[in-house]
Amino acid sequence: SYELAQAPSVSVSPGQTARITCFADALSRQYTYWYQQKAGQAPVMVIYKDTERPSGIPERFSGSSSGTTATLTISGVQAEDEADYYCQSADSSGTLWVFGGGTKLTVL
Amino acid sequence: EVQLVESGGGLVQPGKSLRLSCAASGFTFDSYSMHWVRQPPGKGLEWVSSINSNSDIIAYADSVKGRFTISRDNAKNSLYLQMNSLKPEDTAFYYCAKAMGLWHGMDSWGQGTLVAISS
């Protein structure tokens, strides 16, 4: 089965840049999506189709993808960005979805 | 404004059935694929099932295939998840989510409904 791997945690100081990486276990031509989930809340999409930012998401959130690796970058991290972040993609058929295990971002 | 409201969760015994519903509003429901995603308390997100706008493309995670059935009623702007032969490992918050388009990621989410499976 198709899997996505994320580091369990990342810590940064306010104003620094956080990079959260998502590793696929096989080359896939499917897009990667990123979601932010704050404690006790439903997830919110912050990046779609690898690099696009939904309306209302701050410009400090950006996405990139190369080969089997996708990266969510948060520039100038703020305290309010502390949350769990999940990557998502589909298998090579494009039909079956999978989430990464999630990365907890701590703002020191 | 997109609104998704899940209902139907609760505490049930292993082996029993439960039907979740998701009431959608604020968008043209019959133009979008829809998803169910679950999250065991304190754990990560797991995709469960997806259905396209006219119900002719349906997909399930291996963990629920053969036990869960996704469906939709476009006339009622509603999405459903029939869950049979429930197991303790099905215990989770179940979220209904709207796809961005034909078969894309989830741009709007409901607040979730808790399903607990225990004897």
Short mmCIF file of N, CA, C and O in Angstrom, two decimals, chain A residues 1 31 33 35 37 40-45 48-49 54 84 86 88 90 94-102, chain B residues 35 37 39 43-47 50 57-62 65 95 100 103-107 109-112:
data_model
loop_
_atom_site.label_atom_id
_atom_site.label_comp_id
_atom_site.label_asym_id
_atom_site.label_seq_id
_atom_site.Cartn_x
_atom_site.Cartn_y
_atom_site.Cartn_z
N SER A 1 0.84 -1.18 0.00
CA SER A 1 0.00 0.00 0.00
C SER A 1 0.88 1.25 0.00
O SER A 1 2.01 1.23 0.47
N TYR A 31 -0.83 14.97 -6.91
CA TYR A 31 -0.55 16.16 -6.14
C TYR A 31 -0.49 15.86 -4.65
O TYR A 31 -1.06 14.89 -4.16
N TYR A 33 -1.34 17.56 -0.85
CA TYR A 33 -2.13 18.56 -0.13
C TYR A 33 -1.63 18.60 1.31
O TYR A 33 -1.16 17.59 1.84
N TYR A 35 -2.59 19.97 5.37
CA TYR A 35 -3.65 20.39 6.28
C TYR A 35 -3.05 20.76 7.63
O TYR A 35 -2.12 20.12 8.11
N GLN A 37 -4.09 21.24 11.63
CA GLN A 37 -5.12 20.91 12.61
C GLN A 37 -4.69 21.40 13.98
O GLN A 37 -3.73 20.87 14.56
N GLY A 40 -8.31 20.29 19.12
CA GLY A 40 -9.75 20.32 19.28
C GLY A 40 -10.53 20.85 18.09
O GLY A 40 -11.75 21.05 18.19
N GLN A 41 -9.85 21.05 16.97
CA GLN A 41 -10.52 21.60 15.79
C GLN A 41 -10.42 20.66 14.60
O GLN A 41 -9.60 19.75 14.58
N ALA A 42 -11.27 20.89 13.62
CA ALA A 42 -11.19 20.13 12.38
C ALA A 42 -9.99 20.61 11.55
O ALA A 42 -9.53 21.73 11.71
N PRO A 43 -9.49 19.76 10.68
CA PRO A 43 -8.37 20.18 9.81
C PRO A 43 -8.78 21.31 8.87
O PRO A 43 -9.96 21.46 8.54
N VAL A 44 -7.76 22.06 8.45
CA VAL A 44 -7.94 23.15 7.48
C VAL A 44 -6.88 22.96 6.41
O VAL A 44 -5.70 22.76 6.71
N MET A 45 -7.30 23.05 5.14
CA MET A 45 -6.34 22.94 4.04
C MET A 45 -5.50 24.21 3.99
O MET A 45 -6.05 25.31 3.95
N TYR A 48 -2.73 23.26 -1.57
CA TYR A 48 -3.31 22.26 -2.46
C TYR A 48 -2.50 22.17 -3.75
O TYR A 48 -1.81 23.11 -4.13
N LYS A 49 -2.59 21.05 -4.40
CA LYS A 49 -1.88 20.79 -5.66
C LYS A 49 -0.42 21.22 -5.55
O LYS A 49 0.09 21.99 -6.38
N PRO A 54 -4.84 28.18 -0.60
CA PRO A 54 -6.27 28.57 -0.64
C PRO A 54 -6.44 30.02 -0.17
O PRO A 54 -5.59 30.56 0.57
N ASP A 84 -0.78 20.51 14.46
CA ASP A 84 -0.37 19.31 13.74
C ASP A 84 -0.56 19.58 12.25
O ASP A 84 -1.57 20.16 11.83
N TYR A 86 -0.55 17.71 8.40
CA TYR A 86 -0.64 16.44 7.69
C TYR A 86 -0.50 16.66 6.19
O TYR A 86 -1.11 17.56 5.62
N GLN A 88 -1.09 14.85 2.40
CA GLN A 88 -2.03 13.91 1.80
C GLN A 88 -1.74 13.81 0.32
O GLN A 88 -1.43 14.80 -0.34
N ALA A 90 -2.49 10.83 -3.27
CA ALA A 90 -3.20 9.65 -3.75
C ALA A 90 -2.20 8.66 -4.31
O ALA A 90 -1.06 9.01 -4.64
N GLY A 94 -4.59 7.27 -8.57
CA GLY A 94 -5.31 8.51 -8.30
C GLY A 94 -6.62 8.32 -7.58
O GLY A 94 -7.35 9.29 -7.38
N THR A 95 -6.91 7.10 -7.18
CA THR A 95 -8.22 6.79 -6.60
C THR A 95 -8.18 6.70 -5.09
O THR A 95 -9.11 7.13 -4.40
N LEU A 96 -7.12 6.10 -4.56
CA LEU A 96 -7.04 5.85 -3.13
C LEU A 96 -6.19 6.92 -2.46
O LEU A 96 -5.07 7.19 -2.87
N TRP A 97 -6.75 7.53 -1.43
CA TRP A 97 -6.07 8.61 -0.73
C TRP A 97 -5.29 8.07 0.47
O TRP A 97 -5.62 7.04 1.04
N VAL A 98 -4.26 8.83 0.86
CA VAL A 98 -3.50 8.46 2.04
C VAL A 98 -3.01 9.73 2.72
O VAL A 98 -2.70 10.72 2.05
N PHE A 99 -2.97 9.71 4.04
CA PHE A 99 -2.41 10.79 4.83
C PHE A 99 -1.06 10.37 5.41
O PHE A 99 -0.86 9.19 5.74
N GLY A 100 -0.17 11.33 5.56
CA GLY A 100 1.02 11.09 6.35
C GLY A 100 0.64 11.01 7.82
O GLY A 100 -0.49 11.34 8.21
N GLY A 101 1.58 10.58 8.64
CA GLY A 101 1.30 10.39 10.05
C GLY A 101 1.16 11.68 10.85
O GLY A 101 0.71 11.65 12.01
N GLY A 102 1.51 12.80 10.24
CA GLY A 102 1.38 14.08 10.91
C GLY A 102 2.67 14.54 11.58
O GLY A 102 3.46 13.73 12.06
N HIS B 35 -15.79 13.24 0.74
CA HIS B 35 -14.93 12.27 1.43
C HIS B 35 -15.41 12.04 2.87
O HIS B 35 -16.01 12.92 3.47
N VAL B 37 -13.32 11.02 6.39
CA VAL B 37 -12.00 10.87 7.01
C VAL B 37 -12.22 10.64 8.50
O VAL B 37 -13.11 11.25 9.09
N GLN B 39 -10.44 9.97 12.59
CA GLN B 39 -9.28 10.25 13.44
C GLN B 39 -9.51 9.66 14.82
O GLN B 39 -10.32 10.19 15.60
N LYS B 43 -4.84 10.52 17.78
CA LYS B 43 -4.01 9.95 16.72
C LYS B 43 -4.19 10.74 15.42
O LYS B 43 -4.83 11.78 15.39
N GLY B 44 -3.61 10.23 14.34
CA GLY B 44 -3.60 10.95 13.08
C GLY B 44 -4.84 10.72 12.23
O GLY B 44 -5.72 9.93 12.56
N LEU B 45 -4.87 11.41 11.10
CA LEU B 45 -5.99 11.31 10.16
C LEU B 45 -5.88 10.05 9.32
O LEU B 45 -4.78 9.65 8.93
N GLU B 46 -7.03 9.44 9.03
CA GLU B 46 -7.08 8.28 8.14
C GLU B 46 -8.20 8.48 7.14
O GLU B 46 -9.36 8.65 7.52
N TRP B 47 -7.87 8.44 5.86
CA TRP B 47 -8.90 8.49 4.82
C TRP B 47 -9.73 7.22 4.89
O TRP B 47 -9.19 6.12 5.03
N SER B 50 -14.40 7.79 -0.43
CA SER B 50 -14.72 8.94 -1.28
C SER B 50 -15.76 8.54 -2.31
O SER B 50 -15.84 7.37 -2.70
N ILE B 57 -18.09 6.76 -9.14
CA ILE B 57 -16.73 6.44 -8.71
C ILE B 57 -16.73 6.46 -7.19
O ILE B 57 -17.03 7.47 -6.56
N ILE B 58 -16.41 5.31 -6.61
CA ILE B 58 -16.40 5.15 -5.16
C ILE B 58 -15.14 4.41 -4.78
O ILE B 58 -14.72 3.47 -5.47
N ALA B 59 -14.51 4.83 -3.69
CA ALA B 59 -13.29 4.18 -3.23
C ALA B 59 -13.31 4.06 -1.71
O ALA B 59 -13.90 4.89 -1.02
N TYR B 60 -12.66 3.00 -1.24
CA TYR B 60 -12.59 2.72 0.19
C TYR B 60 -11.16 2.39 0.60
O TYR B 60 -10.40 1.78 -0.15
N ALA B 61 -10.83 2.75 1.84
CA ALA B 61 -9.59 2.28 2.42
C ALA B 61 -9.70 0.78 2.67
O ALA B 61 -10.79 0.26 2.93
N ASP B 62 -8.58 0.08 2.60
CA ASP B 62 -8.59 -1.37 2.81
C ASP B 62 -9.17 -1.73 4.18
O ASP B 62 -9.81 -2.78 4.34
N LYS B 65 -13.07 -1.66 3.68
CA LYS B 65 -13.68 -2.24 2.48
C LYS B 65 -14.46 -3.50 2.84
O LYS B 65 -13.98 -4.35 3.57
N TYR B 95 -15.08 12.63 10.10
CA TYR B 95 -15.28 13.92 9.45
C TYR B 95 -15.80 13.72 8.03
O TYR B 95 -15.30 12.87 7.29
N MET B 100 -12.13 19.51 -3.51
CA MET B 100 -11.95 20.75 -4.27
C MET B 100 -12.61 20.68 -5.63
O MET B 100 -13.02 21.69 -6.18
N TRP B 103 -11.92 15.05 -8.15
CA TRP B 103 -11.37 14.03 -7.25
C TRP B 103 -10.08 14.59 -6.68
O TRP B 103 -8.99 14.14 -6.97
N HIS B 104 -10.25 15.60 -5.85
CA HIS B 104 -9.11 16.30 -5.29
C HIS B 104 -9.19 16.34 -3.78
O HIS B 104 -10.09 15.74 -3.16
N GLY B 105 -8.22 17.04 -3.17
CA GLY B 105 -8.16 17.12 -1.72
C GLY B 105 -9.35 17.85 -1.14
O GLY B 105 -10.27 18.28 -1.82
N MET B 106 -9.30 18.01 0.20
CA MET B 106 -10.47 18.41 0.97
C MET B 106 -10.39 19.86 1.39
O MET B 106 -9.62 20.20 2.30
N ASP B 107 -11.20 20.71 0.78
CA ASP B 107 -11.09 22.13 1.06
C ASP B 107 -12.06 22.62 2.14
O ASP B 107 -11.95 23.77 2.57
N TRP B 109 -14.26 21.07 5.78
CA TRP B 109 -14.47 19.94 6.68
C TRP B 109 -15.60 20.26 7.66
O TRP B 109 -15.77 21.41 8.07
N GLY B 110 -16.31 19.22 8.06
CA GLY B 110 -17.25 19.37 9.15
C GLY B 110 -16.51 19.31 10.48
O GLY B 110 -15.28 19.18 10.51
N GLN B 111 -17.25 19.40 11.56
CA GLN B 111 -16.65 19.38 12.90
C GLN B 111 -16.48 17.96 13.44
O GLN B 111 -15.84 17.77 14.48
N GLY B 112 -17.04 17.00 12.75
CA GLY B 112 -16.84 15.61 13.14
C GLY B 112 -17.90 15.08 14.09
O GLY B 112 -18.55 15.83 14.82
#
